[in-house]
Structures are given as C-alpha cells and as structure tokens.
Short mmCIF file of C-alpha atoms and ligand atoms in Angstrom, two decimals:
data_model
loop_
_atom_site.label_atom_id
_atom_site.label_comp_id
_atom_site.label_asym_id
_atom_site.label_seq_id
_atom_site.Cartn_x
_atom_site.Cartn_y
_atom_site.Cartn_z
CA MET A 1 -0.72 -9.22 16.61
CA ASP A 2 -2.40 -10.12 13.40
CA ASP A 3 -4.30 -7.25 11.81
CA ALA A 4 -7.49 -9.24 11.35
CA ALA A 5 -7.15 -10.72 14.86
CA ASP A 6 -9.89 -13.16 15.76
CA THR A 7 -12.65 -11.72 13.57
CA THR A 8 -11.81 -12.15 9.91
CA LEU A 9 -15.03 -10.87 8.43
CA LEU A 10 -13.76 -10.14 4.96
CA LEU A 11 -10.48 -11.79 4.02
CA ARG A 12 -10.38 -15.53 4.56
CA PRO A 13 -7.24 -17.22 5.86
CA GLU A 14 -6.34 -18.55 2.40
CA GLU A 15 -6.55 -15.11 0.79
CA VAL A 16 -3.43 -12.99 0.40
CA PRO A 17 -2.87 -10.05 2.74
CA PRO A 18 -3.37 -6.55 1.29
CA VAL A 19 0.24 -5.47 1.74
CA ARG A 20 2.88 -6.63 -0.67
CA GLU A 21 6.47 -5.51 -0.27
CA PHE A 22 9.50 -5.60 -2.48
CA ASN A 23 13.14 -4.98 -1.65
CA ALA A 24 12.45 -4.21 2.01
CA GLY A 25 16.19 -4.05 2.64
CA GLY A 26 16.74 -1.48 -0.11
CA ARG A 27 19.26 1.26 0.68
CA SER A 28 17.76 3.98 -1.51
CA PRO A 29 16.44 7.16 0.13
CA PHE A 30 13.31 6.63 -1.95
CA LEU A 31 10.37 4.86 -0.35
CA LEU A 32 7.92 3.81 -3.06
CA THR A 33 4.21 3.28 -2.45
CA CYS A 34 1.60 1.91 -4.80
CA ASP A 35 -1.96 2.39 -3.54
CA HIS A 36 -3.65 1.01 -6.66
CA TYR A 37 -1.22 -1.83 -7.39
CA GLY A 38 -3.73 -4.69 -7.52
CA ARG A 39 -7.29 -5.49 -8.46
CA LEU A 40 -8.08 -8.44 -6.24
CA ILE A 41 -11.53 -8.67 -4.73
CA PRO A 42 -12.06 -10.60 -1.49
CA ARG A 43 -14.03 -13.75 -2.27
CA ALA A 44 -16.73 -12.76 0.19
CA LEU A 45 -17.56 -9.81 -2.09
CA GLY A 46 -17.92 -11.87 -5.26
CA ASP A 47 -17.51 -9.62 -8.28
CA LEU A 48 -19.12 -6.56 -6.67
CA GLY A 49 -21.90 -7.03 -9.20
CA LEU A 50 -19.63 -6.13 -12.13
CA PRO A 51 -18.66 -8.05 -15.27
CA GLU A 52 -15.00 -9.00 -15.77
CA SER A 53 -14.76 -6.35 -18.52
CA GLU A 54 -15.24 -3.65 -15.87
CA LEU A 55 -12.96 -5.29 -13.31
CA VAL A 56 -9.93 -5.03 -15.62
CA ARG A 57 -10.48 -1.33 -16.39
CA HIS A 58 -8.76 1.64 -14.81
CA ILE A 59 -11.66 2.03 -12.39
CA ALA A 60 -10.48 -1.12 -10.57
CA TRP A 61 -6.72 -0.43 -10.43
CA ASP A 62 -3.87 1.56 -11.94
CA ILE A 63 -3.16 -0.35 -15.14
CA GLY A 64 0.54 -0.95 -15.74
CA ILE A 65 1.89 0.65 -12.60
CA ALA A 66 2.63 -2.65 -10.81
CA GLY A 67 5.27 -3.58 -13.39
CA VAL A 68 6.79 -0.09 -13.32
CA ALA A 69 6.85 -0.01 -9.53
CA GLU A 70 8.48 -3.42 -9.17
CA ALA A 71 11.18 -2.68 -11.74
CA LEU A 72 11.80 0.80 -10.33
CA SER A 73 12.18 -0.69 -6.86
CA LYS A 74 14.84 -3.02 -8.23
CA HIS A 75 16.72 -0.39 -10.25
CA LEU A 76 16.77 2.14 -7.42
CA ASP A 77 17.32 -0.45 -4.69
CA ALA A 78 14.25 1.09 -3.06
CA HIS A 79 11.67 -0.38 -0.70
CA LEU A 80 8.25 -0.65 -2.36
CA ILE A 81 5.03 -1.04 -0.36
CA ALA A 82 2.05 -1.98 -2.52
CA GLN A 83 -1.62 -2.77 -1.95
CA ARG A 84 -3.14 -5.76 -3.72
CA TYR A 85 -6.90 -5.25 -3.48
CA SER A 86 -9.00 -3.27 -5.92
CA ARG A 87 -9.75 0.39 -5.26
CA LEU A 88 -13.38 -0.58 -5.90
CA VAL A 89 -13.31 -2.50 -2.59
CA ILE A 90 -11.81 0.43 -0.72
CA ASP A 91 -9.61 3.13 -2.20
CA CYS A 92 -6.34 3.32 -0.31
CA ASN A 93 -5.72 6.85 -1.55
CA ARG A 94 -8.95 8.36 -0.25
CA PRO A 95 -9.78 9.43 3.28
CA PRO A 96 -12.07 6.76 4.76
CA GLY A 97 -15.59 8.10 4.82
CA ALA A 98 -15.21 10.15 1.63
CA ALA A 99 -17.75 9.27 -1.06
CA SER A 100 -14.93 8.02 -3.30
CA SER A 101 -13.49 5.76 -0.58
CA ILE A 102 -15.95 2.97 -1.39
CA PRO A 103 -17.35 4.33 -4.65
CA ILE A 104 -20.85 3.59 -5.84
CA LEU A 105 -20.00 5.32 -9.12
CA SER A 106 -16.63 5.35 -10.90
CA GLU A 107 -16.40 7.22 -14.20
CA ALA A 108 -19.72 6.04 -15.71
CA THR A 109 -19.92 2.65 -13.98
CA THR A 110 -22.13 2.01 -10.98
CA ILE A 111 -20.78 -0.56 -8.53
CA PRO A 112 -23.75 -2.58 -7.29
CA GLY A 113 -21.74 -4.30 -4.55
CA ASN A 114 -21.03 -0.92 -2.96
CA GLU A 115 -24.59 0.38 -2.95
CA GLY A 116 -26.31 0.70 0.39
CA ILE A 117 -23.58 -0.98 2.43
CA SER A 118 -23.71 -0.57 6.21
CA ARG A 119 -21.24 1.37 8.27
CA ASP A 120 -20.02 -1.92 9.73
CA THR A 121 -19.31 -3.31 6.27
CA ALA A 122 -17.38 -0.20 5.34
CA GLU A 123 -15.47 -0.40 8.64
CA THR A 124 -14.54 -4.00 7.94
CA ARG A 125 -13.07 -3.12 4.56
CA ARG A 126 -11.11 -0.37 6.21
CA ARG A 127 -9.88 -2.57 9.03
CA GLU A 128 -8.78 -5.45 6.82
CA ILE A 129 -7.40 -3.65 3.76
CA PHE A 130 -6.89 0.08 4.20
CA ASP A 131 -5.53 0.11 7.77
CA PRO A 132 -2.88 -2.63 7.43
CA TYR A 133 -1.48 -0.92 4.34
CA HIS A 134 -1.21 2.51 5.89
CA ARG A 135 0.00 1.14 9.21
CA ARG A 136 2.79 -0.61 7.36
CA ILE A 137 3.87 2.56 5.57
CA ASP A 138 3.85 4.37 8.91
CA ALA A 139 5.88 1.65 10.57
CA ILE A 140 8.46 1.65 7.81
CA ILE A 141 8.85 5.43 7.99
CA ASP A 142 9.37 5.06 11.77
CA GLN A 143 11.88 2.29 11.26
CA ARG A 144 13.86 4.26 8.72
CA ARG A 145 13.97 7.25 11.04
CA GLN A 146 15.22 5.08 13.90
CA ARG A 147 17.96 3.78 11.64
CA ASN A 148 18.77 7.32 10.55
CA MET A 149 17.90 6.51 6.95
CA PRO A 150 16.72 9.40 4.78
CA THR A 151 13.25 8.98 3.28
CA ILE A 152 11.86 10.51 0.11
CA LEU A 153 8.29 9.36 -0.46
CA VAL A 154 7.19 8.65 -4.02
CA SER A 155 3.59 7.61 -4.57
CA LEU A 156 3.22 5.79 -7.88
CA HIS A 157 0.04 5.91 -9.97
CA SER A 158 -1.18 5.64 -13.55
CA PHE A 159 -4.02 7.44 -15.30
CA THR A 160 -6.36 6.46 -18.08
CA PRO A 161 -5.62 8.07 -21.47
CA VAL A 162 -9.27 9.01 -21.95
CA TYR A 163 -11.57 9.95 -19.08
CA ALA A 164 -15.26 10.63 -19.63
CA GLY A 165 -14.57 11.10 -23.33
CA ILE A 166 -11.73 13.59 -22.90
CA ALA A 167 -8.25 12.60 -24.14
CA ARG A 168 -5.30 13.45 -21.92
CA PRO A 169 -2.13 14.66 -23.67
CA TRP A 170 0.35 14.19 -20.83
CA HIS A 171 2.73 11.23 -20.79
CA ILE A 172 3.69 11.63 -17.19
CA ALA A 173 2.95 14.02 -14.35
CA ALA A 174 4.25 15.13 -10.98
CA LEU A 175 1.52 15.56 -8.38
CA TYR A 176 1.85 17.50 -5.18
CA GLN A 177 0.22 19.77 -2.64
CA ARG A 178 2.21 21.54 0.07
CA ASP A 179 5.79 20.47 -0.60
CA LYS A 180 7.10 21.38 -4.05
CA THR A 181 10.75 20.45 -3.50
CA LEU A 182 10.72 17.10 -5.26
CA PRO A 183 7.93 17.87 -7.77
CA LEU A 184 9.80 20.88 -9.15
CA LEU A 185 13.00 18.87 -9.61
CA LEU A 186 11.02 16.09 -11.24
CA LEU A 187 9.20 18.45 -13.59
CA GLN A 188 12.49 20.02 -14.62
CA ALA A 189 14.14 16.66 -15.25
CA LEU A 190 11.16 15.24 -17.13
CA ARG A 191 10.93 18.31 -19.38
CA ALA A 192 14.66 18.06 -20.06
CA GLU A 193 14.07 14.61 -21.55
CA GLY A 194 12.78 16.48 -24.60
CA ASP A 195 10.26 13.91 -25.81
CA LEU A 196 7.64 14.13 -23.07
CA VAL A 197 4.43 16.04 -22.50
CA VAL A 198 4.70 16.62 -18.76
CA GLY A 199 1.77 17.30 -16.47
CA ASP A 200 2.28 19.77 -13.63
CA ASN A 201 -0.40 18.66 -11.16
CA GLU A 202 -2.43 17.47 -14.14
CA PRO A 203 -4.62 15.54 -14.75
CA TYR A 204 -4.87 15.49 -10.95
CA ALA A 205 -3.59 17.61 -8.12
CA VAL A 206 -3.07 16.29 -4.60
CA SER A 207 -5.52 17.49 -1.96
CA ASP A 208 -6.58 16.45 1.53
CA VAL A 209 -10.05 15.44 0.30
CA THR A 210 -9.01 13.47 -2.80
CA ASP A 211 -5.81 11.87 -1.49
CA TYR A 212 -4.52 10.07 1.55
CA THR A 213 -1.00 8.75 1.06
CA ILE A 214 0.78 12.02 0.32
CA PRO A 215 -1.08 14.11 2.92
CA MET A 216 -0.73 11.52 5.67
CA HIS A 217 2.67 9.96 5.06
CA GLY A 218 4.43 12.68 3.12
CA GLU A 219 3.19 16.03 4.32
CA ALA A 220 2.11 15.23 7.88
CA ARG A 221 5.44 13.57 8.58
CA GLY A 222 7.53 16.22 6.91
CA LEU A 223 8.92 13.97 4.19
CA VAL A 224 10.08 15.25 0.84
CA ASN A 225 7.49 13.73 -1.46
CA SER A 226 5.79 13.60 -4.82
CA GLY A 227 3.15 11.68 -6.65
CA ILE A 228 4.05 10.35 -10.09
CA GLU A 229 1.34 9.48 -12.62
CA ILE A 230 2.09 7.71 -15.90
CA ARG A 231 -0.43 7.40 -18.72
CA GLN A 232 -1.69 3.86 -18.93
CA ASP A 233 -1.33 3.24 -22.65
CA LEU A 234 2.45 3.83 -22.32
CA ILE A 235 2.86 1.11 -19.70
CA ALA A 236 0.24 -1.38 -20.83
CA ASP A 237 2.85 -4.02 -21.70
CA GLU A 238 6.01 -5.21 -20.04
CA ASN A 239 8.26 -3.48 -22.54
CA GLY A 240 6.71 -0.11 -21.74
CA GLN A 241 6.85 -0.80 -18.03
CA GLN A 242 10.56 -1.64 -18.18
CA GLN A 243 11.39 1.41 -20.29
CA TRP A 244 9.58 3.76 -17.95
CA ALA A 245 11.11 2.16 -14.89
CA GLU A 246 14.59 2.59 -16.36
CA ARG A 247 13.93 6.20 -17.27
CA LEU A 248 12.50 7.01 -13.85
CA ALA A 249 15.34 5.20 -12.09
CA ARG A 250 17.86 7.36 -13.96
CA ILE A 251 15.96 10.58 -13.20
CA LEU A 252 15.14 9.78 -9.58
CA GLY A 253 18.62 8.45 -8.92
CA ALA A 254 20.12 11.80 -9.91
CA ILE A 255 17.55 13.74 -7.89
CA GLY A 256 18.10 11.47 -4.88
CA GLU A 257 21.74 12.44 -4.76
CA ARG A 258 20.80 16.12 -4.62
CA LEU A 259 18.16 15.59 -1.93
CA ARG A 260 19.94 13.16 0.34
CA ASP A 261 20.85 15.76 2.96
CA ILE A 262 17.34 17.14 3.38
CA ALA A 263 15.46 13.87 3.23
CA HIS A 264 15.43 13.04 6.94
CA PRO A 265 12.00 12.82 8.58
CA ILE A 266 11.29 15.44 11.21
CA ARG A 267 8.86 13.32 13.24
ZN1 LIG B 301 -3.80 5.52 -8.58
#
C-alpha cells in the first residue's frame, strides 16, 4: 500500500517521497538516521511565507549533515535512512503535537505558513512526511532483527555555531538519554582524538519531549544508540563533510567491533 493512498493532500505525484535511503544492503551493525537531511518544501505549501535567505538557514535543516551521512554510510557499509523535507514543514525529531513539531517560531524567525493551521492540515503533514519516515525506520529494525543482524542506532544531526547570539565551542557532541553505552564510548574516543572540543549532551540533550527518533527507535526498542551532532561551520563544504565522515567511520568502526555482541534488538 502506498503511504499517501488515494488522498494525496500535500505531496503531488511528481514530488519526491520523504524517505531517502542509501546502502540498504549494508552489512554494518550501525543503522544511520538523518531526520533533518533535507530542506524541501511541498509545492502546495509554497515558501511557507519565508524568503529564500531563511529557507537555507539551520532553522530549515541540518546544514552539512547530508554529505557527512552519505559518506559515512559508504565508509561504514551502513544503511542510512534520511528524510528530505524541511523541519519547518514538520520536524521528524519532535513528537507530533509538540509546539516545535510544526514550529511557528524558530530561533527568532516566525514561520507565517505554520500560523493558525488546522488540526487536519497538521495531520496531513504527519501522514505524508513524518509517518512514512518513522514507519520505514521501524520496518528496517524489524527486518534486521528477523535476519539476526545486530543494530546500533546512530541519529545524525548538525548544530548552528551561534544560536540566539551565543557561540558554541563544541566541535562535535554525543547526545543521549537513557542508554549511555554508546555515548560513553563515543565521548572517550572523540576526546582521545586530542584536537576536539567534545560536547557531552551539549548543546542539546535527548529527552522524550524534545526528541523522537532516539526515544522511539533506540530506547523503546532496546537498541544501543546515540545521537551525534557536528557543528555546522566544520561541515559546510564537501571537504569538511568528507573529513568528518572519515574520522567518524574510523571511530565508529572500532566501537562497532566492541559492541557487536550486545547490539541485538530485544523486541
Ligand atoms: Zn537535527
């Protein structure tokens, strides 16, 4: 069954689906997700009332992470599941219904196209963008379990170097909530690099109200997991993206070997 079925209210047939996958046959224990991979806006929504200069900012997507995620997927031989539409349409890492799910304010920018929308409109965005993405992650975790493949979930993000006027010193961060197994190994390995300012649950920490992917796919399913956030100015160009992907592939590859035995899903 097609996700949009017979009532495509938002995405038109010629528009790309929200889910984009890379290396689906990858043998790595790592399953990579990228909630804020793209910044597409369904044509039916126009520009959400924003100028192009706002639609290329960090409020619309995670700048630079797409290139890192794709290269990391290749280096690790890991399956990557990414979401192409802008987080300003619906944020795939927020619980639906939360104020930040379909934001009317992001940093200091109001989003006119999100003001006063009906519950039906919000539901449609969820049904056509949010749900297919998360259903796909779920299905892949099921499939891997059926094939007895270990799964370590890594949720890839990037953060703006300056938020609301405050500069962030960290180059990279591990983000987590209930399961610290992978984050602690990551923090240790990143600090051992010697040239990095490493964020330990900074500038963000994972929580059930501000996140969706790690709580729902990592924690609720008993998967070893971590969020990774990279500062956007370090991965703004392809060179930076490739360097960070290579570094992360080396670090995660070594950690993956240590975790292989405990990385089987429990349900
Ligand atoms: Zn993000």
